[in-house]
Structures are given as C-alpha cells and as structure tokens.
C-alpha cells in the first residue's frame, strides 16, 4: 500500500480558499487549527493528504472543507448563469463563499441556460470534467420540455433521424430520443451539448420551448429531495452513475 501524498498545510488551506499563506500561519499560531483534536501550530509542516482529513482537521472547530477532487451536483434554479464572470446571479454564488476561492477552481460540467433549471454538475477535477463531456463517453442528458404549441407527431422521427440541421451549423445533430407525455410536454434525451440545443431543435420544427428542466445526466437522476438552489457533494457511486446508461 502506498503512503498518502503529503502537502504543506498552509498551501493546502490557501488552495481551499482559507486565506493567504501568511493568514493561515496566523491561524495556526493562534491555535485555531487542530488535527485529531491536537493543536497544529506549524502551518509550514507537511500533512498526509488522507481522504479522511476533512473529518480529522478542524479550523475554529469547523471541519475542513472537501479536499481537491470535489464533485458536486447542484439543482440549478431558473435565473442564474453558468459563468464565472457574467453580470447577474451566477451558479457559483449558490456555493459557500470560500469555495469560490479554491484552486483548482470549481467549474460547471457543461452549461445550462439561465432559463433552464435542473441537474448541473460541478467539479475541480479537469480530467473528470473532460471525461463527462467527451463525445467518446456519450453521456446522455435528459430534459423535460414544456412547449408553447401541441406536438405535431412528426418530431420523434425528425429528432431520431440524425439529419436535423440547426440554423448556422454545418453538421447535423446526432439522433435524439423523444418521449411524449402529453401534447405540450415531453422528454428529450441527447448526448451532444450544442448551444441552446433543445430550444433550437424545437424551433427547427416550428415550436417554442416555454420551460426546460434537466433531470438526468447519464444514470444520475436529480434527487427529488434536492431543492432548487441546493447542492450535494457527489459520492464515488454518484460519479460512477454518470457513466452508466440512462
Ligand atoms: N438545451 C437548451 O436549449 N438549453 C439548455 O440549457 C440545455 C440544453
């Protein structure tokens, strides 16, 4: 068994957003940092990066934030933007303030429009992010759609054909599944993530999306008890579920 990687405590805490290395040295000297209940006064000392560190290390009596390698599921509400820098409310504003200073930073895995709600993943693990969005992984996303006008009955065929061309694009869409719920409600399942894809698909068949909600990413469903605006740290099983089929 290989020993856990070790890191300087001041570097780890600075990268988790607790302050500058100098501020963290001050915290340590003031006795605010404890490991297994004992004060850890030397912020420059190395500490084993054990996965259970957040349960063993406290700062001012509060357990350490999740270590790098963090993956979150968030129930994105309407009206917030998936961006680090645009004007108006941002998804990152739904997370603890300190998490916005993490390095590596948390990023959304793909995007949902401002006017789309539902399951949004965030991670600071760039390799995982790319694995989820990679066309090779073909991770299916399911969207519940509310339409302005009744379905005509020909949408399923058009979407499944693999020939639908969106305005301004050069390649047709990969086939998209459609499950009709009633004449103005349906679910679509797609593996690509083109800009405003679902809204533009329905525009291409002469309809208009009035509400859009993503309820699944791969085999991971948005938990019914996760309210809009809430988030949860994903377990290894949740991450595995993303790569399991719908
Ligand atoms: N398709 C859209 O049109 N919007 C989204 O947010 C996601 C998929």
XYZ file of N, CA and C and ligand atoms in Angstrom:
746
model
N 0.839 -1.196 0.000
C 0.000 0.000 0.000
C 0.884 1.261 0.000
N 0.626 2.231 -0.904
C 1.479 3.413 -0.938
C 1.007 4.424 0.112
N 1.982 5.176 0.680
C 1.643 6.166 1.710
C 0.882 7.312 1.056
N -0.006 7.976 1.855
C -0.757 9.115 1.309
C 0.217 10.226 0.947
N -0.089 10.948 -0.137
C 0.702 12.108 -0.550
C 0.678 13.131 0.592
N 1.770 13.847 0.772
C 1.715 14.868 1.817
C 1.812 16.263 1.186
N 1.240 17.238 1.879
C 1.264 18.631 1.393
C 1.550 19.553 2.571
N 2.097 20.722 2.260
C 2.228 21.726 3.319
C 0.824 22.199 3.680
N 0.567 22.265 4.982
C -0.779 22.641 5.421
C -1.158 24.047 4.939
N -0.196 24.991 4.974
C -0.548 26.361 4.552
C -0.913 26.397 3.072
N -0.238 25.570 2.263
C -0.547 25.549 0.828
C -1.935 24.931 0.604
N -2.184 23.816 1.306
C -3.489 23.153 1.158
C -4.613 24.124 1.516
N -4.470 24.796 2.669
C -5.563 25.672 3.123
C -5.699 26.911 2.239
N -4.564 27.436 1.764
C -4.642 28.589 0.852
C -5.381 28.166 -0.421
N -5.078 26.960 -0.925
C -5.743 26.495 -2.148
C -7.221 26.161 -1.917
N -7.594 25.956 -0.668
C -9.016 25.724 -0.375
C -9.730 27.043 -0.071
N -9.000 28.159 -0.145
C -9.654 29.465 -0.019
C -9.706 30.033 1.381
N -8.923 29.444 2.312
C -8.977 29.920 3.705
C -8.204 31.213 3.927
N -7.465 31.667 2.931
C -6.716 32.913 3.106
C -5.334 32.769 2.504
N -4.519 33.814 2.689
C -3.148 33.753 2.171
C -2.343 32.819 3.076
N -1.176 32.424 2.607
C -0.352 31.548 3.443
C -0.003 32.243 4.753
N 0.222 33.561 4.671
C 0.547 34.309 5.897
C -0.636 34.282 6.870
N -1.855 34.471 6.337
C -3.051 34.445 7.208
C -3.206 33.061 7.847
N -2.878 32.025 7.084
C -3.033 30.670 7.612
C -1.985 30.395 8.692
N -0.790 30.954 8.497
C 0.227 30.817 9.546
C -0.277 31.461 10.837
N -0.952 32.623 10.685
C -1.522 33.312 11.848
C -2.591 32.458 12.523
N -3.421 31.836 11.709
C -4.487 30.965 12.252
C -3.874 29.823 13.061
N -2.827 29.200 12.464
C -2.196 28.051 13.121
C -1.589 28.484 14.453
N -0.891 29.626 14.432
C -0.241 30.090 15.685
C -1.270 30.443 16.748
N -2.461 30.864 16.314
C -3.485 31.232 17.313
C -4.171 29.994 17.902
N -3.811 28.808 17.400
C -4.386 27.572 17.944
C -5.699 27.185 17.289
N -6.040 27.863 16.166
C -7.349 27.613 15.524
C -7.377 26.290 14.754
N -6.182 25.771 14.409
C -6.149 24.563 13.572
C -5.825 23.355 14.453
N -6.673 22.353 14.359
C -6.456 21.134 15.164
C -6.541 19.911 14.275
N -5.634 18.956 14.536
C -5.680 17.669 13.839
C -5.894 16.598 14.897
N -6.895 15.783 14.712
C -7.261 14.752 15.694
C -7.345 15.352 17.099
N -7.839 16.576 17.177
C -8.075 17.223 18.478
C -6.886 17.994 19.019
N -5.670 17.782 18.450
C -4.483 18.461 18.986
C -4.134 19.670 18.118
N -3.696 20.739 18.764
C -3.335 21.944 18.006
C -2.229 21.641 17.006
N -2.304 22.268 15.836
C -1.283 22.099 14.788
C -0.714 23.502 14.541
N 0.316 23.869 15.318
C 0.750 25.271 15.291
C 1.643 25.644 14.114
N 2.197 24.666 13.415
C 3.153 24.974 12.344
C 2.513 24.803 10.978
N 2.036 25.882 10.415
C 1.335 25.791 9.125
C 2.259 25.363 8.005
N 3.575 25.530 8.201
C 4.525 25.139 7.157
C 4.825 23.648 7.158
N 4.352 22.919 8.169
C 4.603 21.472 8.227
C 3.788 20.747 7.169
N 4.313 19.621 6.749
C 3.575 18.803 5.774
C 2.601 17.911 6.521
N 1.505 17.624 5.843
C 0.446 16.818 6.455
C 0.021 15.770 5.421
N -0.197 14.505 5.843
C -0.605 13.498 4.852
C -1.994 13.840 4.304
N -2.105 13.781 2.995
C -3.369 14.164 2.339
C -4.316 12.960 2.338
N -4.704 12.536 3.543
C -5.600 11.382 3.654
C -7.016 11.787 3.279
N -7.756 10.878 2.635
C -9.136 11.245 2.251
C -10.006 11.620 3.451
N -9.639 11.101 4.647
C -10.483 11.425 5.816
C -10.031 12.704 6.536
N -9.122 13.456 5.919
C -8.632 14.685 6.562
C -9.776 15.640 6.959
N -10.789 15.840 6.077
C -11.868 16.755 6.475
C -12.601 16.311 7.760
N -12.554 15.029 8.084
C -13.198 14.617 9.343
C -12.256 14.805 10.530
N -10.937 14.942 10.260
C -9.966 14.954 11.363
C -9.389 16.333 11.641
N -9.463 17.211 10.642
C -8.847 18.532 10.818
C -9.942 19.583 10.957
N -9.812 20.399 11.984
C -10.816 21.460 12.181
C -10.133 22.827 12.185
N -10.894 23.829 11.768
C -10.415 25.211 11.808
C -11.463 25.996 12.570
N -11.049 26.566 13.668
C -12.009 27.208 14.577
C -13.138 26.239 14.914
N -12.809 24.982 15.059
C -13.787 23.963 15.462
C -14.662 23.451 14.338
N -14.464 23.968 13.115
C -15.320 23.567 11.983
C -14.525 22.613 11.078
N -15.125 21.461 10.695
C -14.384 20.510 9.851
C -13.896 21.162 8.558
N -12.734 20.717 8.129
C -12.119 21.212 6.893
C -13.059 20.994 5.706
N -13.007 21.918 4.752
C -13.788 21.777 3.506
C -13.334 20.528 2.740
N -14.176 20.046 1.798
C -13.773 18.893 0.990
C -12.449 19.141 0.264
N -11.653 18.087 0.184
C -10.338 18.180 -0.465
C -10.508 18.361 -1.973
N -9.429 18.787 -2.655
C -9.490 18.830 -4.118
C -9.863 17.452 -4.661
N -10.542 17.484 -5.826
C -11.140 16.244 -6.345
C -12.630 16.272 -6.032
N -13.114 17.498 -5.773
C -14.506 17.693 -5.368
C -15.433 17.646 -6.575
N -16.540 16.971 -6.413
C -17.549 16.887 -7.467
C -18.910 17.131 -6.816
N -19.660 18.053 -7.374
C -20.950 18.440 -6.773
C -22.084 18.215 -7.750
N -23.269 17.917 -7.215
C -24.490 18.018 -8.020
C -25.268 19.197 -7.453
N -25.751 20.031 -8.349
C -26.468 21.225 -7.922
C -27.818 21.251 -8.639
N -28.845 21.633 -7.912
C -30.155 21.815 -8.544
C -30.200 23.277 -8.977
N -29.872 23.488 -10.243
C -29.806 24.861 -10.734
C -31.204 25.460 -10.803
N -31.393 26.596 -10.139
C -32.696 27.262 -10.266
C -32.722 28.096 -11.551
N -33.888 28.563 -11.922
C -34.002 29.489 -13.052
C -33.342 30.803 -12.664
N -32.819 31.508 -13.660
C -32.358 32.879 -13.415
C -30.918 33.010 -12.976
N -30.173 31.896 -12.880
C -28.749 32.025 -12.557
C -27.935 31.525 -13.750
N -26.763 32.127 -13.935
C -25.953 31.867 -15.121
C -24.772 30.965 -14.787
N -24.469 30.053 -15.713
C -23.305 29.166 -15.561
C -22.069 29.886 -16.085
N -21.532 30.783 -15.289
C -20.367 31.550 -15.732
C -19.628 32.030 -14.500
N -18.306 32.244 -14.687
C -17.516 32.800 -13.583
C -17.591 34.318 -13.568
N -17.984 34.925 -14.711
C -17.778 36.378 -14.768
C -18.927 37.206 -15.331
N -20.018 36.595 -15.787
C -21.091 37.428 -16.357
C -21.805 38.236 -15.277
N -22.547 39.244 -15.730
C -23.309 40.064 -14.778
C -24.504 39.258 -14.264
N -24.997 39.604 -13.095
C -26.189 38.969 -12.545
C -25.825 37.753 -11.720
N -26.851 37.069 -11.168
C -26.583 35.932 -10.288
C -25.903 34.778 -11.033
N -24.878 34.215 -10.405
C -24.111 33.117 -11.003
C -24.279 31.848 -10.167
N -24.145 30.693 -10.811
C -24.293 29.430 -10.063
C -23.291 29.352 -8.914
N -22.114 29.952 -9.100
C -21.088 29.863 -8.053
C -21.536 30.608 -6.790
N -22.455 31.556 -6.957
C -22.988 32.286 -5.810
C -23.877 31.416 -4.926
N -24.224 30.214 -5.402
C -25.046 29.301 -4.598
C -24.173 28.439 -3.674
N -22.855 28.543 -3.850
C -21.921 27.717 -3.066
C -21.342 28.556 -1.927
N -20.741 27.890 -0.922
C -20.118 28.674 0.153
C -19.100 29.653 -0.425
N -19.061 30.822 0.155
C -18.224 31.911 -0.367
C -16.772 31.469 -0.538
N -16.256 30.721 0.453
C -14.846 30.300 0.398
C -14.565 29.411 -0.813
N -15.567 28.622 -1.237
C -15.354 27.683 -2.345
C -15.073 28.418 -3.651
N -15.445 29.695 -3.687
C -15.187 30.469 -4.913
C -13.725 30.865 -5.017
N -12.959 30.639 -3.946
C -11.523 30.986 -3.987
C -10.661 29.733 -4.098
N -11.283 28.589 -4.384
C -10.500 27.343 -4.451
C -9.610 27.329 -5.692
N -8.470 26.677 -5.536
C -7.550 26.495 -6.647
C -7.033 25.055 -6.559
N -7.362 24.164 -7.484
C -8.072 24.416 -8.730
C -9.524 24.824 -8.491
N -10.029 25.698 -9.385
C -11.396 26.200 -9.185
C -12.457 25.172 -9.560
N -13.622 25.344 -8.977
C -14.773 24.533 -9.397
C -15.309 25.098 -10.713
N -15.638 24.223 -11.632
C -16.229 24.652 -12.905
C -17.454 23.806 -13.183
N -18.382 24.385 -13.934
C -19.560 23.600 -14.290
C -19.176 22.601 -15.389
N -19.811 21.439 -15.337
C -19.585 20.414 -16.361
C -20.587 20.708 -17.479
N -20.136 21.435 -18.488
C -21.070 21.960 -19.476
C -21.866 23.087 -18.841
N -22.932 23.481 -19.533
C -23.727 24.615 -19.048
C -25.203 24.337 -19.202
N -25.985 25.001 -18.378
C -27.427 25.090 -18.616
C -27.717 26.571 -18.828
N -28.662 26.876 -19.723
C -29.022 28.276 -19.941
C -29.548 28.895 -18.650
N -29.501 30.212 -18.631
C -30.069 30.954 -17.497
C -31.523 30.529 -17.248
N -32.266 30.278 -18.329
C -33.691 29.958 -18.205
C -33.958 28.458 -18.158
N -32.937 27.660 -17.884
C -33.110 26.211 -17.740
C -32.792 25.852 -16.295
N -33.600 24.964 -15.717
C -33.352 24.509 -14.343
C -32.862 23.060 -14.384
N -32.458 22.554 -13.218
C -32.184 21.123 -13.116
C -30.770 20.750 -12.743
N -30.441 19.502 -13.075
C -29.202 18.878 -12.581
C -27.970 19.440 -13.296
N -27.104 20.056 -12.491
C -25.859 20.625 -13.017
C -24.722 20.064 -12.170
N -23.692 19.537 -12.830
C -22.539 19.018 -12.096
C -21.438 20.070 -12.097
N -20.685 20.104 -11.018
C -19.510 20.985 -10.935
C -18.361 20.166 -10.384
N -17.172 20.442 -10.870
C -16.008 19.744 -10.334
C -14.764 20.595 -10.461
N -13.763 20.285 -9.633
C -12.440 20.922 -9.777
C -11.468 19.938 -10.428
N -11.994 18.798 -10.877
C -11.160 17.751 -11.472
C -11.296 17.845 -13.000
N -10.304 18.513 -13.612
C -10.372 18.765 -15.054
C -10.465 17.489 -15.874
N -9.760 16.444 -15.438
C -9.776 15.194 -16.213
C -11.182 14.581 -16.165
N -11.802 14.625 -14.996
C -13.163 14.080 -14.867
C -14.139 14.896 -15.715
N -13.998 16.220 -15.638
C -14.876 17.099 -16.420
C -14.804 16.706 -17.909
N -13.580 16.560 -18.403
C -13.444 16.239 -19.825
C -13.961 14.856 -20.148
N -13.815 13.939 -19.194
C -14.337 12.584 -19.430
C -15.866 12.622 -19.568
N -16.527 13.487 -18.778
C -18.000 13.534 -18.827
C -18.474 14.197 -20.119
N -17.785 15.278 -20.522
C -18.293 15.986 -21.707
C -17.738 15.426 -23.017
N -16.764 14.531 -22.926
C -16.157 13.997 -24.142
C -17.198 13.277 -25.014
N -17.195 13.549 -26.322
C -18.135 12.844 -27.201
C -17.952 11.327 -27.117
N -16.723 10.902 -26.779
C -16.461 9.448 -26.692
C -17.300 8.805 -25.599
N -17.511 9.538 -24.494
C -18.250 8.963 -23.367
C -19.745 8.886 -23.681
N -20.231 9.725 -24.601
C -21.657 9.720 -24.978
C -22.577 9.746 -23.761
N -22.257 10.575 -22.789
C -23.119 10.643 -21.597
C -24.449 11.291 -22.007
N -25.548 10.577 -21.774
C -26.870 11.076 -22.194
C -27.424 12.050 -21.152
N -28.036 13.109 -21.619
C -28.682 14.071 -20.731
C -30.174 14.058 -21.053
N -30.998 14.048 -20.010
C -32.447 14.063 -20.271
C -33.063 15.381 -19.805
N -33.877 15.946 -20.675
C -34.532 17.236 -20.411
C -36.039 17.055 -20.462
N -36.737 17.624 -19.500
C -38.211 17.685 -19.535
C -38.568 19.014 -20.190
N -39.423 18.925 -21.173
C -39.701 20.094 -22.014
C -41.184 20.462 -21.943
N -41.453 21.744 -21.801
C -42.830 22.250 -21.931
C -42.863 23.119 -23.182
N -43.891 22.881 -24.014
C -43.960 23.544 -25.318
C -45.116 24.523 -25.378
N -44.947 25.504 -26.234
C -45.965 26.526 -26.450
C -47.148 25.960 -27.234
N -46.842 25.091 -28.208
C -47.888 24.554 -29.095
C -47.883 23.027 -29.024
N -48.993 22.393 -29.346
C -49.036 20.926 -29.292
C -48.020 20.295 -30.241
N -47.510 19.148 -29.826
C -46.612 18.379 -30.699
C -47.381 17.964 -31.950
N -46.688 17.917 -33.082
C -47.379 17.576 -34.326
C -47.410 16.071 -34.556
N -46.501 15.358 -33.886
C -46.420 13.907 -34.104
C -45.239 13.533 -34.985
N -44.639 14.507 -35.654
C -43.510 14.140 -36.522
C -42.159 14.414 -35.856
N -42.167 15.001 -34.647
C -40.905 15.385 -34.004
C -40.016 14.181 -33.717
N -40.604 13.085 -33.205
C -39.778 11.930 -32.808
C -38.954 11.432 -33.995
N -39.599 11.356 -35.152
C -38.912 10.879 -36.359
C -37.796 11.825 -36.784
N -38.114 13.114 -36.759
C -37.114 14.115 -37.178
C -35.913 14.079 -36.229
N -36.197 14.043 -34.922
C -35.097 14.086 -33.946
C -34.253 12.806 -34.001
N -34.913 11.680 -34.252
C -34.193 10.385 -34.246
C -33.391 10.179 -35.524
N -33.651 10.997 -36.540
C -33.090 10.712 -37.868
C -31.585 10.913 -37.976
N -31.049 11.756 -37.119
C -29.617 12.068 -37.262
C -29.339 12.978 -38.444
N -30.397 13.621 -38.956
C -30.200 14.518 -40.114
C -30.614 15.957 -39.790
N -31.137 16.194 -38.593
C -31.640 17.546 -38.291
C -30.474 18.527 -38.204
N -30.578 19.568 -39.010
C -29.521 20.579 -39.072
C -30.030 21.824 -38.360
N -29.288 22.296 -37.383
C -29.687 23.529 -36.703
C -29.160 24.721 -37.479
N -29.915 25.807 -37.380
C -29.538 27.004 -38.129
C -28.102 27.438 -37.815
N -27.344 27.724 -38.828
C -25.984 28.232 -38.650
C -24.949 27.145 -38.412
N -25.361 25.862 -38.417
C -24.401 24.783 -38.137
C -24.085 24.003 -39.404
N -22.961 23.292 -39.337
C -22.522 22.582 -40.544
C -22.696 21.081 -40.458
N -22.915 20.584 -39.228
C -23.090 19.133 -39.057
C -24.472 18.869 -38.490
N -25.148 17.816 -38.961
C -26.456 17.511 -38.370
C -26.302 17.012 -36.929
N -27.393 17.096 -36.196
C -27.382 16.604 -34.811
C -27.325 15.088 -34.797
N -26.676 14.551 -33.791
C -26.766 13.102 -33.568
C -28.213 12.799 -33.173
N -28.653 11.573 -33.353
C -30.050 11.248 -33.016
C -30.402 11.604 -31.566
N -31.601 12.089 -31.405
C -32.120 12.497 -30.093
C -33.406 11.713 -29.843
N -33.552 11.176 -28.621
C -34.767 10.423 -28.273
C -35.854 11.358 -27.781
N -37.094 11.029 -28.057
C -38.215 11.848 -27.591
C -39.287 10.949 -26.976
N -39.693 11.270 -25.756
C -40.798 10.564 -25.103
C -41.903 11.568 -24.857
N -43.045 11.303 -25.454
C -44.172 12.240 -25.339
C -44.931 11.957 -24.048
N -45.213 13.020 -23.306
C -46.014 12.866 -22.085
C -47.451 13.279 -22.358
N -47.644 14.428 -22.925
C -48.956 14.837 -23.427
C -48.690 15.812 -24.558
N -49.694 16.497 -25.040
C -49.446 17.221 -26.299
C -48.477 18.409 -26.189
N -48.281 18.916 -24.967
C -47.302 20.016 -24.838
C -46.158 19.671 -23.866
N -46.070 18.414 -23.454
C -44.981 18.023 -22.542
C -44.277 16.783 -23.071
N -42.956 16.801 -23.034
C -42.196 15.629 -23.482
C -40.828 15.630 -22.808
N -40.092 14.537 -23.015
C -38.708 14.466 -22.535
C -37.820 14.175 -23.730
N -36.685 14.839 -23.801
C -35.731 14.515 -24.863
C -34.437 14.047 -24.216
N -33.799 13.096 -24.887
C -32.543 12.532 -24.385
C -31.497 12.690 -25.473
N -30.437 13.408 -25.127
C -29.417 13.688 -26.137
C -28.020 13.497 -25.556
N -27.068 13.254 -26.453
C -25.693 13.026 -25.985
C -24.776 14.199 -26.328
N -25.231 15.088 -27.214
C -24.397 16.248 -27.507
C -24.764 17.383 -26.550
N -24.086 18.491 -26.689
C -24.400 19.641 -25.839
C -24.199 20.903 -26.640
N -24.918 20.984 -27.772
C -24.735 22.186 -28.592
C -25.460 23.372 -27.954
N -25.032 24.551 -28.349
C -25.563 25.790 -27.775
C -27.098 25.830 -27.902
N -27.792 25.980 -26.784
C -29.261 26.074 -26.764
C -29.900 24.937 -27.577
N -29.306 23.757 -27.458
C -29.696 22.681 -28.382
C -31.188 22.359 -28.367
N -31.748 22.185 -27.178
C -33.151 21.729 -27.116
C -34.077 22.824 -27.654
N -33.820 24.057 -27.249
C -34.676 25.162 -27.730
C -34.587 25.284 -29.256
N -33.375 25.129 -29.784
C -33.205 25.279 -31.236
C -33.797 24.085 -31.991
N -33.771 22.897 -31.378
C -34.380 21.732 -32.043
C -35.879 21.946 -32.224
N -36.522 22.449 -31.156
C -37.971 22.657 -31.274
C -38.285 23.848 -32.186
N -37.408 24.848 -32.182
C -37.610 25.964 -33.120
C -37.530 25.428 -34.550
N -36.633 24.467 -34.781
C -36.452 23.919 -36.134
C -37.692 23.162 -36.620
N -38.528 22.698 -35.663
C -39.762 22.008 -36.094
C -40.987 22.903 -35.836
N -40.740 24.206 -35.709
C -41.855 25.159 -35.660
C -42.533 25.286 -34.314
N -41.847 24.934 -33.247
C -42.456 25.069 -31.920
C -41.579 25.982 -31.064
N -41.976 26.142 -29.812
C -41.237 27.034 -28.927
C -41.232 26.428 -27.527
N -40.037 26.339 -26.943
C -39.904 25.774 -25.584
C -40.230 26.871 -24.577
N -41.191 26.592 -23.694
C -41.521 27.597 -22.674
C -40.905 27.256 -21.315
N -40.534 25.986 -21.107
C -39.839 25.621 -19.860
C -38.959 24.418 -20.137
N -37.777 24.433 -19.516
C -36.801 23.369 -19.759
C -36.125 23.014 -18.442
N -36.094 21.715 -18.165
C -35.549 21.242 -16.887
C -34.770 19.962 -17.153
N -33.514 19.891 -16.715
C -32.734 18.650 -16.890
C -32.870 17.807 -15.638
N -33.313 16.562 -15.829
C -33.498 15.718 -14.642
C -32.528 14.546 -14.567
N -31.709 14.329 -15.598
C -30.719 13.234 -15.521
C -29.479 13.582 -16.302
N -28.343 13.122 -15.786
C -27.072 13.162 -16.522
C -26.532 11.741 -16.447
N -26.460 11.061 -17.582
C -26.131 9.634 -17.577
C -27.164 8.908 -16.719
N -26.688 8.042 -15.830
C -27.617 7.310 -14.952
C -27.854 8.035 -13.639
N -27.400 9.274 -13.534
C -27.584 10.026 -12.286
C -28.819 10.910 -12.398
N -29.773 10.681 -11.500
C -31.009 11.483 -11.507
C -30.878 12.609 -10.485
N -31.516 13.721 -10.778
C -31.581 14.816 -9.805
C -32.386 14.303 -8.607
N -31.799 14.276 -7.411
C -32.551 13.747 -6.266
C -33.826 14.560 -6.022
N -34.916 13.868 -5.741
C -36.184 14.585 -5.574
C -36.168 15.459 -4.317
N -35.284 15.132 -3.370
C -35.232 15.938 -2.138
C -34.160 17.025 -2.195
N -33.620 17.281 -3.375
C -32.644 18.376 -3.512
C -33.383 19.586 -4.103
N -33.652 20.553 -3.245
C -34.465 21.709 -3.673
C -33.680 22.602 -4.619
N -34.385 23.380 -5.414
C -33.737 24.323 -6.339
C -32.817 25.241 -5.542
N -31.589 25.373 -6.023
C -30.597 26.197 -5.335
C -29.700 25.388 -4.414
N -30.100 24.125 -4.133
C -29.312 23.282 -3.225
C -28.249 22.496 -3.979
N -27.258 22.028 -3.244
C -26.206 21.217 -3.859
C -25.815 20.108 -2.890
N -25.101 19.123 -3.405
C -24.655 17.988 -2.613
C -23.295 17.531 -3.132
N -22.408 17.126 -2.230
C -21.130 16.548 -2.661
C -21.418 15.152 -3.217
N -20.885 14.871 -4.401
C -21.152 13.572 -5.023
C -20.253 12.494 -4.428
N -20.820 11.316 -4.263
C -20.052 10.155 -3.811
C -19.418 9.497 -5.047
N -18.523 8.540 -4.793
C -17.909 7.798 -5.899
C -19.009 7.063 -6.683
N -20.044 6.603 -5.971
C -21.147 5.896 -6.657
C -21.932 6.854 -7.556
N -22.104 8.101 -7.107
C -22.793 9.093 -7.956
C -21.987 9.336 -9.236
N -20.666 9.453 -9.082
C -19.818 9.703 -10.261
C -19.914 8.502 -11.210
N -19.868 7.297 -10.640
C -19.973 6.089 -11.491
C -21.312 6.076 -12.209
N -22.371 6.545 -11.534
C -23.714 6.522 -12.129
C -23.770 7.423 -13.370
N -22.992 8.508 -13.369
C -22.986 9.415 -14.528
C -22.596 8.625 -15.786
N -21.667 7.689 -15.621
C -21.173 6.958 -16.780
C -22.003 5.698 -17.078
N -22.984 5.421 -16.238
C -23.882 4.290 -16.507
C -24.982 4.818 -17.424
N -25.522 3.980 -18.284
C -26.533 4.436 -19.240
C -27.780 4.968 -18.553
N -28.574 5.687 -19.295
C -29.856 6.200 -18.768
C -30.803 5.057 -18.518
N -30.637 22.857 -24.430
C -31.043 24.133 -24.269
O -31.667 24.711 -25.153
N -30.740 24.750 -23.119
C -30.063 24.158 -22.104
O -29.835 24.780 -21.076
C -29.656 22.831 -22.286
C -29.961 22.193 -23.458
